CSV table of C-alpha atoms and ligand atoms in Angstrom, one decimal:
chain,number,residue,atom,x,y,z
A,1,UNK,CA,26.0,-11.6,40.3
A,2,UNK,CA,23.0,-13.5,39.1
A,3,UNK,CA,21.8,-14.0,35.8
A,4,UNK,CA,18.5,-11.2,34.3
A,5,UNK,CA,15.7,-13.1,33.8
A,6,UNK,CA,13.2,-12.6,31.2
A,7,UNK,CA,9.8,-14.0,29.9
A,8,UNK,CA,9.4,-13.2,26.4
A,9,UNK,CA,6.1,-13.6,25.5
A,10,UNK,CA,4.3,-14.1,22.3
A,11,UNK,CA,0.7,-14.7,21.3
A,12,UNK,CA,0.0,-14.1,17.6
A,13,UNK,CA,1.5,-13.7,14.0
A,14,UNK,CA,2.8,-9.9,14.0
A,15,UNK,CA,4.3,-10.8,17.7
A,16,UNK,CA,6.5,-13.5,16.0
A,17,UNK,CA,8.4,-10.7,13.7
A,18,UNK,CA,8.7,-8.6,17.3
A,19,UNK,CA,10.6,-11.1,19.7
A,20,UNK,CA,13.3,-12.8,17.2
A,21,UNK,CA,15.5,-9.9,16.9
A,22,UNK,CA,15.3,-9.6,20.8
A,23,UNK,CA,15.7,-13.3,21.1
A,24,UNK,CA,18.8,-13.2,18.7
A,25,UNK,CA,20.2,-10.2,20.4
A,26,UNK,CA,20.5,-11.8,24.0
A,27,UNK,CA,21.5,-15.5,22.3
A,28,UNK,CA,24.6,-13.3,20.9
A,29,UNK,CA,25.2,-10.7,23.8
A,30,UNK,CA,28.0,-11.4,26.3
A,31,UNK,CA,25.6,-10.0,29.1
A,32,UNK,CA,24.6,-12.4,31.7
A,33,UNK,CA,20.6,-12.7,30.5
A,34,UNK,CA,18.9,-15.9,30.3
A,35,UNK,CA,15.3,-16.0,28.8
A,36,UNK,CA,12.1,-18.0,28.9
A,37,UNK,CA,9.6,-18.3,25.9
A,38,UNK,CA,5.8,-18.2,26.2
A,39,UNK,CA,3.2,-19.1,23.6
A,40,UNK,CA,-0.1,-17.8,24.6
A,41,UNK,CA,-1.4,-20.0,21.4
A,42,UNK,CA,-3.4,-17.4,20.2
A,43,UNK,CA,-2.9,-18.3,17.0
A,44,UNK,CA,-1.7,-21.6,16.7
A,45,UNK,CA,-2.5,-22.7,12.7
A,46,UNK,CA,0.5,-23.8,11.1
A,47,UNK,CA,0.5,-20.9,8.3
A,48,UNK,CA,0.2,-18.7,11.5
A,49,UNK,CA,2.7,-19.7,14.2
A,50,UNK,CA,5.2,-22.6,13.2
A,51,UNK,CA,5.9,-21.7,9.9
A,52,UNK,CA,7.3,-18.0,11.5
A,53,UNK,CA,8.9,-19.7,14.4
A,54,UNK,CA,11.1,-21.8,11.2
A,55,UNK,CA,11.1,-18.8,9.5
A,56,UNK,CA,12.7,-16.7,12.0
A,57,UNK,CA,15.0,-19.2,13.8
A,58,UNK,CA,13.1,-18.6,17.1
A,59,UNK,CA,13.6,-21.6,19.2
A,60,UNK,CA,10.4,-23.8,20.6
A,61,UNK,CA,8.9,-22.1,23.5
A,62,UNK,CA,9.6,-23.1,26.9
A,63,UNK,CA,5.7,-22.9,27.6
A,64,UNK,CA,2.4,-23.0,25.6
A,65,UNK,CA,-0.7,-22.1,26.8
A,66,UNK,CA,-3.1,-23.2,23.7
A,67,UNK,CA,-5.4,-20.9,24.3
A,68,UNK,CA,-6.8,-20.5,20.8
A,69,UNK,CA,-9.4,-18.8,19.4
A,70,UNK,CA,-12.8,-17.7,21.6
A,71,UNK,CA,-14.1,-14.1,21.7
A,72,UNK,CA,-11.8,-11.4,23.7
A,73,UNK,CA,-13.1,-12.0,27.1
A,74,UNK,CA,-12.2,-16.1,26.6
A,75,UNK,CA,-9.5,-15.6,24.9
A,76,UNK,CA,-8.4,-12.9,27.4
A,77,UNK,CA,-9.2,-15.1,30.5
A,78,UNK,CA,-7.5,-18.1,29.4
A,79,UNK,CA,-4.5,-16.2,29.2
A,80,UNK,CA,-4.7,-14.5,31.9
A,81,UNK,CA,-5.2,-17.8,34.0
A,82,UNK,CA,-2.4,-19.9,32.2
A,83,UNK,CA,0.5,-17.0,32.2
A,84,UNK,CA,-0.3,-16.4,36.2
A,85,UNK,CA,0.2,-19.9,36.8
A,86,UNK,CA,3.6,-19.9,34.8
A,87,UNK,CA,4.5,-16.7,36.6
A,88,UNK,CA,3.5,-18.4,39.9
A,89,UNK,CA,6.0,-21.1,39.6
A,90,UNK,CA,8.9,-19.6,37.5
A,91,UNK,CA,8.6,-15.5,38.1
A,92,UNK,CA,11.1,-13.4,36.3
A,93,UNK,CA,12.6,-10.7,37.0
A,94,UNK,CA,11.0,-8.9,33.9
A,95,UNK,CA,8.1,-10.0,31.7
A,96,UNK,CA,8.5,-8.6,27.9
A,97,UNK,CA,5.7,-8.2,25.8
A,98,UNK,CA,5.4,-6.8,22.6
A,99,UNK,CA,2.9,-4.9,20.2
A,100,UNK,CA,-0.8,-4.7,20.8
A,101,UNK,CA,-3.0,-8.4,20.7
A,102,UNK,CA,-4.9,-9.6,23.5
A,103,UNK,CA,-1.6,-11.8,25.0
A,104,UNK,CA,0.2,-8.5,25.0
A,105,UNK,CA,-2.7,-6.8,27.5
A,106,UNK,CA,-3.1,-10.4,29.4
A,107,UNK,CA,0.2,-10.9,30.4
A,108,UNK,CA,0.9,-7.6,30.9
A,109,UNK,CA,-2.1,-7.7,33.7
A,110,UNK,CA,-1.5,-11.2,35.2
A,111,UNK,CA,2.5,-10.0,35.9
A,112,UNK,CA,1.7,-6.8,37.3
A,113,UNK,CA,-1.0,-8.4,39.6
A,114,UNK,CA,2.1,-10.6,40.8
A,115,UNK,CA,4.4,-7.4,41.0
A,116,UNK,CA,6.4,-8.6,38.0
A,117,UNK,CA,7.8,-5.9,36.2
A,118,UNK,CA,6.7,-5.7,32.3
A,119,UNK,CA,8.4,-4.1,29.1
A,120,UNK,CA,6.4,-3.1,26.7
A,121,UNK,CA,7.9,-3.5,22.9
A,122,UNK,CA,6.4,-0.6,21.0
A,123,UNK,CA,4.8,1.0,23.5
A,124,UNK,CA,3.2,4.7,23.1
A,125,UNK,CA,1.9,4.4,19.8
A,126,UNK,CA,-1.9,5.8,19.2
A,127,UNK,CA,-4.9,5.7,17.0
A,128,UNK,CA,-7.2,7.1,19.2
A,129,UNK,CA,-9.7,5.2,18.1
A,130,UNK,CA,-11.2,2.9,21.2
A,131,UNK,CA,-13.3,1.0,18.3
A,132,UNK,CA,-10.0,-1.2,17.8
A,133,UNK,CA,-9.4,-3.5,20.1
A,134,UNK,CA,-5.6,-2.9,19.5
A,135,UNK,CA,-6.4,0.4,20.7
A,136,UNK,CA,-7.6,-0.6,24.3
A,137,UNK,CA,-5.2,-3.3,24.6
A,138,UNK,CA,-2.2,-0.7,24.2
A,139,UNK,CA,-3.7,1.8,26.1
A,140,UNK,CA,-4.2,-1.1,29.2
A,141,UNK,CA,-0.9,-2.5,28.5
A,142,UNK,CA,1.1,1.1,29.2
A,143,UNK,CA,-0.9,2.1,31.8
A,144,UNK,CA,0.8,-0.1,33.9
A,145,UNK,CA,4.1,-1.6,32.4
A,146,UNK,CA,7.3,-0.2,34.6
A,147,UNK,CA,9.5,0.5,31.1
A,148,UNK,CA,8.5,1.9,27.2
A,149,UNK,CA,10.4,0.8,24.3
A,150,UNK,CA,9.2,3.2,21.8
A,151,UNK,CA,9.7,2.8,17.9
A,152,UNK,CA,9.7,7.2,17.5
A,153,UNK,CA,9.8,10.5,19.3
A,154,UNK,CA,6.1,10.2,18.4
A,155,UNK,CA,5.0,7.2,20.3
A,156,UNK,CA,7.5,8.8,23.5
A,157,UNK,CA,5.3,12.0,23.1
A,158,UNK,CA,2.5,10.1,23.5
A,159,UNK,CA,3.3,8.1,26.9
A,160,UNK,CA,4.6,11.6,28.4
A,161,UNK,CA,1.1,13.0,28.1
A,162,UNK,CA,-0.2,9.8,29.5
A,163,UNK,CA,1.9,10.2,32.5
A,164,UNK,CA,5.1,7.8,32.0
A,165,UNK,CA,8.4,9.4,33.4
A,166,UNK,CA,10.9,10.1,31.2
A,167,UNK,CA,13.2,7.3,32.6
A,168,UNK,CA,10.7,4.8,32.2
A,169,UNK,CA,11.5,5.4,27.9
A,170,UNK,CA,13.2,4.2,25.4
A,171,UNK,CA,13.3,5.1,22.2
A,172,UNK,CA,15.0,1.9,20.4
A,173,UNK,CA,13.1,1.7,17.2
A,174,UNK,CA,11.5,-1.2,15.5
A,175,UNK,CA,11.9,-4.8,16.2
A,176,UNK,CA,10.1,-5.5,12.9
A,177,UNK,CA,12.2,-3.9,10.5
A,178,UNK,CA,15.5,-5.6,12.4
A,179,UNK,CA,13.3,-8.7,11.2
A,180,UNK,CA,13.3,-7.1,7.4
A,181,UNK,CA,16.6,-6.1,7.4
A,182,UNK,CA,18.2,-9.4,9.0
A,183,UNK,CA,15.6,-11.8,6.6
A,184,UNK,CA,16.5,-9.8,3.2
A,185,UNK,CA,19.0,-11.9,1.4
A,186,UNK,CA,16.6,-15.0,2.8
A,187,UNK,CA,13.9,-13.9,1.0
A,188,UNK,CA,12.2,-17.3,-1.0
A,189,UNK,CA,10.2,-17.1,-3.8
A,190,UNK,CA,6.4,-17.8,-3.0
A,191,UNK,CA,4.2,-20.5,-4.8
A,192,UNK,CA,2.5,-18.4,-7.4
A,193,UNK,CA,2.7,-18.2,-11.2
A,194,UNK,CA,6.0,-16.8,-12.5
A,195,UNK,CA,4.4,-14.6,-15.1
A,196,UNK,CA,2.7,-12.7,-12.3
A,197,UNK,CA,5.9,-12.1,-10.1
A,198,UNK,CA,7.6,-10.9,-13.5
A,199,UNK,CA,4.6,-8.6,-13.7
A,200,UNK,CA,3.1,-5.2,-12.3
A,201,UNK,CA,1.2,-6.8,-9.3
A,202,UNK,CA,-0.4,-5.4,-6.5
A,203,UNK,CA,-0.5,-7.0,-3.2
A,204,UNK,CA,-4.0,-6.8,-0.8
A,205,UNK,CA,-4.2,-7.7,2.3
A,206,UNK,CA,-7.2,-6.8,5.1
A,207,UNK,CA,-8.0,-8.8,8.1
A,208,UNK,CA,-9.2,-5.9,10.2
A,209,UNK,CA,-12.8,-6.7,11.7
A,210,UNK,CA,-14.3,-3.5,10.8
A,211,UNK,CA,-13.4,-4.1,6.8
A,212,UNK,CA,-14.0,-8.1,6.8
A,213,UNK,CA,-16.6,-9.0,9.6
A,214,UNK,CA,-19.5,-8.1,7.4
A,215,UNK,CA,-19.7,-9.5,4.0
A,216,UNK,CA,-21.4,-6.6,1.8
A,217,UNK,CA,-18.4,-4.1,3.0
A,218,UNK,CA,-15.5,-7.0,2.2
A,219,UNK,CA,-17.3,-7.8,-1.0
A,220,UNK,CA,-17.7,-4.7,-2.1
A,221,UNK,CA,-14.5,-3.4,-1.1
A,222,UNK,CA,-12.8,-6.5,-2.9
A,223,UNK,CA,-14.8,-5.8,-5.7
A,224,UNK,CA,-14.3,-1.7,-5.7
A,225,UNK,CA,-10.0,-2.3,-5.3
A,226,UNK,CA,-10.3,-5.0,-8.4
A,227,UNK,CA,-11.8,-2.4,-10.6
A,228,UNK,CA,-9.6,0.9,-9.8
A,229,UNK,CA,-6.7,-1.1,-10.3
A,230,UNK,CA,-7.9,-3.2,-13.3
A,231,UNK,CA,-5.0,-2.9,-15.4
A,232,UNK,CA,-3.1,-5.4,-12.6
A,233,UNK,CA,-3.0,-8.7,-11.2
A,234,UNK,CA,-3.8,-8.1,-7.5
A,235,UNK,CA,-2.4,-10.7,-4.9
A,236,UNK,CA,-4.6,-11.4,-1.8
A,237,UNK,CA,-3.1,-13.5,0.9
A,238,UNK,CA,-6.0,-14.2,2.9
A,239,UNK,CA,-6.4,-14.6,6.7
A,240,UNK,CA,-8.0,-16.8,8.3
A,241,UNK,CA,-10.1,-14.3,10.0
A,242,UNK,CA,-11.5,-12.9,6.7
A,243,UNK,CA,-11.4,-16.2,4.9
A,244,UNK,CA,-14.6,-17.1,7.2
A,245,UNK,CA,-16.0,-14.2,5.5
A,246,UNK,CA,-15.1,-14.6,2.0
A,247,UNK,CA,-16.5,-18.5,1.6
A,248,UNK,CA,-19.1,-17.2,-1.1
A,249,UNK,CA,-17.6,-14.5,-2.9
A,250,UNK,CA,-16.9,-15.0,-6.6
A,251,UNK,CA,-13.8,-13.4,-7.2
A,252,UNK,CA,-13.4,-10.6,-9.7
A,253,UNK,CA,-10.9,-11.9,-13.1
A,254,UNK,CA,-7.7,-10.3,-12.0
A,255,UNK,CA,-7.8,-11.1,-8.0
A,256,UNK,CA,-5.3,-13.9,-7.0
A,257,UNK,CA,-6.2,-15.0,-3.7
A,258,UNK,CA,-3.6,-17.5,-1.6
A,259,UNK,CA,-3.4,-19.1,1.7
A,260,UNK,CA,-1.9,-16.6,4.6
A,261,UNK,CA,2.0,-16.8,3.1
A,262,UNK,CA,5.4,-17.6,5.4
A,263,UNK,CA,7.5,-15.2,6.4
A,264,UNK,CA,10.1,-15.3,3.9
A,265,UNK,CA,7.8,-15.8,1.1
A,266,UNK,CA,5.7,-12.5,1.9
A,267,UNK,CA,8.4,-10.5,2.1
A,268,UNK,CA,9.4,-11.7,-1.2
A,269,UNK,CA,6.1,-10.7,-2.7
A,270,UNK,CA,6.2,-7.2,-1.3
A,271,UNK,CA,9.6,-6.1,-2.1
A,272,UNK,CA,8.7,-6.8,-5.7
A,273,UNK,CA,5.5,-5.0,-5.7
A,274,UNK,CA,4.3,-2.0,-7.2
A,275,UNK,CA,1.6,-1.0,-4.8
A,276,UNK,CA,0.5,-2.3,-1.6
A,277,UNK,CA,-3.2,-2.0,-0.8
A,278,UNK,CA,-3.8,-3.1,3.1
A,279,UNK,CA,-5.7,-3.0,6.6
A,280,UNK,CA,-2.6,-3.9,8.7
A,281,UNK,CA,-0.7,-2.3,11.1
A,282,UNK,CA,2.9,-4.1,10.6
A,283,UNK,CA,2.8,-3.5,6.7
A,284,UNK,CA,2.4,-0.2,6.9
A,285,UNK,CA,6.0,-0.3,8.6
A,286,UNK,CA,7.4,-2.6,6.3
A,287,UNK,CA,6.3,-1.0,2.9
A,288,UNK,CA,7.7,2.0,4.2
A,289,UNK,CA,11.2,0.6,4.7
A,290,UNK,CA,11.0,-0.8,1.1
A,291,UNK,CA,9.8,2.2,-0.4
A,292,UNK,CA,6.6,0.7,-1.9
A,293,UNK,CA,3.8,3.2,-2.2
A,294,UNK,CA,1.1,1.8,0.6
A,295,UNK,CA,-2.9,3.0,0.7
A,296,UNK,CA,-3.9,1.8,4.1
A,297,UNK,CA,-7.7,1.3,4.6
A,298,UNK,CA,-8.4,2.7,7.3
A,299,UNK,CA,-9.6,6.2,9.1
A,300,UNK,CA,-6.7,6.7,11.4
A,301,UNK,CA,-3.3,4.7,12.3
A,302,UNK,CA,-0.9,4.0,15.5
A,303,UNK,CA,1.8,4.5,13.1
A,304,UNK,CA,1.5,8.4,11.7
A,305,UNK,CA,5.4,8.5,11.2
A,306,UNK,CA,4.8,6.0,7.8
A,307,UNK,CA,2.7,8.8,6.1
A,308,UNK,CA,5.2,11.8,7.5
A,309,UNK,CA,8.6,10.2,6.7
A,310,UNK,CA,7.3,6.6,4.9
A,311,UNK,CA,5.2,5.8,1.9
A,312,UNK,CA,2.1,5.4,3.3
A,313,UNK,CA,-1.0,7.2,3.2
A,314,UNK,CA,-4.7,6.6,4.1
A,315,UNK,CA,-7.8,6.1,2.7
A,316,UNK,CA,-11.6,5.5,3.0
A,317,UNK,CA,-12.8,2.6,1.0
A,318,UNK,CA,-15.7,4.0,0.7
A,319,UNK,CA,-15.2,7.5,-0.4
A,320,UNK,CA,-13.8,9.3,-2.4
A,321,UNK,CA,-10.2,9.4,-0.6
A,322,UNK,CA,-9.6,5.8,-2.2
A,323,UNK,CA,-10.1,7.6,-5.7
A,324,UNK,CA,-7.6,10.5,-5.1
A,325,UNK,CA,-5.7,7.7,-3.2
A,326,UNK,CA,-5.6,5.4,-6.8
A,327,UNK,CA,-5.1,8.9,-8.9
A,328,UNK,CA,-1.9,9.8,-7.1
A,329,UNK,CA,-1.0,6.1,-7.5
A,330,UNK,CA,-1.8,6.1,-11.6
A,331,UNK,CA,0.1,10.0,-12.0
A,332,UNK,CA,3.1,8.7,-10.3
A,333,UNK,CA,2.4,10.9,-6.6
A,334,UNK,CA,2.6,8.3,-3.9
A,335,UNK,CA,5.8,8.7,-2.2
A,336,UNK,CA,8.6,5.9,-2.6
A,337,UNK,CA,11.4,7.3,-0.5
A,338,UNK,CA,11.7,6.8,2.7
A,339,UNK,CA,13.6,8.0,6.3
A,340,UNK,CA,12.3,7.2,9.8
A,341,UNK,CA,15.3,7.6,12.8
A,342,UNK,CA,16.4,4.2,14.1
A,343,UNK,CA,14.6,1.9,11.9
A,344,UNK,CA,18.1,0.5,11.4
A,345,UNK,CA,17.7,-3.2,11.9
A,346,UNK,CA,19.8,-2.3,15.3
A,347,UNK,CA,16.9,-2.0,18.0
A,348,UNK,CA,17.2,-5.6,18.9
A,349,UNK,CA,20.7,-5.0,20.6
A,350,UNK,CA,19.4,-1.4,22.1
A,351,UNK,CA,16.7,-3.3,23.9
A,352,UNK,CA,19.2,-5.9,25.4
A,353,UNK,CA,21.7,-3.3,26.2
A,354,UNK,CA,19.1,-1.2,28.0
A,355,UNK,CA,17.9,-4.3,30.0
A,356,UNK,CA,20.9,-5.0,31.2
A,357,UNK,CA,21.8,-1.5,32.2
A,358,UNK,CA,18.3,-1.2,33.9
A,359,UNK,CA,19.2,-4.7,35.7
A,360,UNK,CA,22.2,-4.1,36.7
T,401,UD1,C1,-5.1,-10.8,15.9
T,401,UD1,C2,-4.8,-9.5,16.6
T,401,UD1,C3,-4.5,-8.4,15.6
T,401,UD1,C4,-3.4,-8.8,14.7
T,401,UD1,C5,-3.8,-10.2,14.0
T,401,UD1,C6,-2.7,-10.7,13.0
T,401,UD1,C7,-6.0,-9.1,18.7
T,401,UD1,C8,-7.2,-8.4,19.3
T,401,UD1,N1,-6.0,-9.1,17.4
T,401,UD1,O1,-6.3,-10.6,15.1
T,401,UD1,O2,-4.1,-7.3,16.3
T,401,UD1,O3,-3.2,-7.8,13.7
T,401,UD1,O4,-4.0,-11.1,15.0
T,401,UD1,O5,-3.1,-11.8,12.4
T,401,UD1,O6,-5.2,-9.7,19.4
T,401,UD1,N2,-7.7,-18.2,13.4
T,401,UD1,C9,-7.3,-19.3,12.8
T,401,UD1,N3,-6.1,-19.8,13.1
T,401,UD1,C10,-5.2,-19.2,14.0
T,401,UD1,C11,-5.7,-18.1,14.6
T,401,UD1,C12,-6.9,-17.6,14.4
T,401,UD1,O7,-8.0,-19.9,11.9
T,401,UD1,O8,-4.1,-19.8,14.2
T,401,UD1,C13,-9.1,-17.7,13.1
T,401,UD1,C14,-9.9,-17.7,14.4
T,401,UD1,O9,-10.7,-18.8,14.5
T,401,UD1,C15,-10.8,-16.5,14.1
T,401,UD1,C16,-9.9,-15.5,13.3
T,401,UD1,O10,-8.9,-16.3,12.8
T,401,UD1,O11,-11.9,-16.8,13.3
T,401,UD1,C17,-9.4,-14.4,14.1
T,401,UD1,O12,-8.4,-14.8,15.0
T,401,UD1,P1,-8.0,-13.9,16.3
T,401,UD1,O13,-6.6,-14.3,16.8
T,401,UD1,O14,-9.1,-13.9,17.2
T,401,UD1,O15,-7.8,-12.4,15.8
T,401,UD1,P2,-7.1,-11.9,14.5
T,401,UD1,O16,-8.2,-11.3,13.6
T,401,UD1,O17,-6.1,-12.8,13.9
């Protein structure tokens, strides 16, 4: 019998989390499964890509497209171009791609195109909200992979009323909390004054386009977060996306603002928190599994299970829902317990196990 094999693909930071476990998984699995590693190069900064590669123990790509930064057709395009020439020459037998960036929807196309079949890591989840470009990019992305590894019953519910068989889905659970739970005795202290890790501190992060592209919003915002939660230090890791944004903006007395942090040292940051204030999807997740009280900014999220069985909940930065949302913070109401099926740090080794079953 011949060996599975796979292209694992990756494009940008939250995709790095996604693939080690599954990488790790098939290195230590007795199954016959040899893999391929492709870099779309969507981000390629240091404090973006190679730092998470060390982080994680993923091993250097076999390919890297270096396609960089450029607006979502270009960046789209070149990817599109570079993985169909890599599929040309060395197809697989399945193409994995995980989450929801613009290498997840490009590969998924240029593969398909080629009859390749594609996986889709956490697949089926929603916001409904076509404004994101996450949004369309998941919603291309299922529409045509062959097989749906879900994260919950939610995301499964989803797909069925978009038309996937049942056979065609998985529920595993979440590649980035194998991540948390395999990196938690790693954890390394990040570069920031001791005084402030020993304190109360808050942790910010937003890198969303509809909070940072326009300057009066983020600076307002900044400023609006800074004042409800004046009593702490608040810790901003900035990406590079809203750093463009943020050149001249004085920052209010008790916002810390750092470079985007690695892996090990975010994590760090987090679990010690008493309040996480953010835009991102992935955080969400991982606050949740720490059971640290999260407000995410935003009007809806793909991820509904964090507020129903995590420690999430939502609000508008610029109503009145961010007050309540600080309130319940000050008296002591935001949830810190936490429960969601399968988020066991186990879903790498599901996802290999089904492969091979599928594959064999
Ligand atoms: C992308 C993903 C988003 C994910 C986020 C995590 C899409 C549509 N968006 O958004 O889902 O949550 O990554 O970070 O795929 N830049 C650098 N260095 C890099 C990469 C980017 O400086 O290594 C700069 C670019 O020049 C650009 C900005 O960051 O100004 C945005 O980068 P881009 O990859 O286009 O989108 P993100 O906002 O990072």
């Amino acid at each position: 019998m011949q060996s599975i094999k796979l292209a694992i693909v990756a494009g940008a930071r939250p995709n790095f989390m996604k693939i080690a476990p599954i990488i790790h998984a098939i290195q230590n699995s007795s199954k016959d499964i040899v893999f391929k590693l492709i870099h779309t190069g969507q981000h390629y900064d240091k404090l973006l890509s190679d730092n998470f590669f060390e982080d994680l123990n993923i091993p250097e790509p076999d390919y890297n497209l270096n396609v960089g930064s450029g607006s979502h057709a270009e960046q789209t395009a070149e990817i599109l171009v570079g993985f169909e020439r890599i599929m040309l020459d060395d197809a697989p037998d399945l193409v994995i791609v995980v989450g929801d960036v613009n290498s997840t929807m490009a590969c998924t196309l240029a593969a398909k195109k080629l009859n390749i079949k594609v996986a889709h890591v956490e697949a089926g989840i929603r916001s409904f909200d076509l404004t994101m470009p996450e949004e369309i990019n998941r919603m291309v992305t299922d529409s045509i992979a062959d097989y749906y590894f879900t994260t919950t019953e939610i995301a499964n519910v989803n797909l069925r009323n978009s038309g996937a068989k049942e056979q065609q889905i998985f529920l595993v659970g979440n590649t980035m909390i194998d991540t948390l739970v395999n990196n938690l005795n790693k954890l390394k202290k990040p570069v920031i004054d001791n005084k402030i890790l020993d304190s109360q501190y808050v942790v910010l992060t937003l890198h969303r386009p509809s909070n940072v592209d326009a300057y009066d919003k983020l600076a307002q915002s900044i400023r609006r977060i800074c004042s409800k939660l004046q009593d702490y230090t608040i810790v901003f890791p900035v990406h590079p996306r809203t750093a463009n944004h943020l050149k001249d903006f004085t920052l209010p007395s008790n916002l810390i603002t750092t470079p985007p942090m690695r892996y090990l040292e975010f994590i760090y940051l987090l679990r010690k928190s008493v309040l996480v204030v953010t835009d991102s999807g992935g955080i969400q997740e991982e606050t949740s599994y720490l059971e640290i009280p999260c407000i995410t900014l935003r009007k809806n999220t793909e991820r509904p299970e964090t507020i129903t069985m995590g420690t999430n909940i939502l609000a508008d930065i610029e109503d009145d829902s961010f007050d309540e949302a600080i309130n319940q913070f000050n008296t002591g109401q935001l949830k810190s317990k936490s429960s969601i099926p399968y988020w066991d740090g186990r879903t790498g080794e599901r996802i290999v196990s089904t492969i091979s079953n599928i594959f064999n």
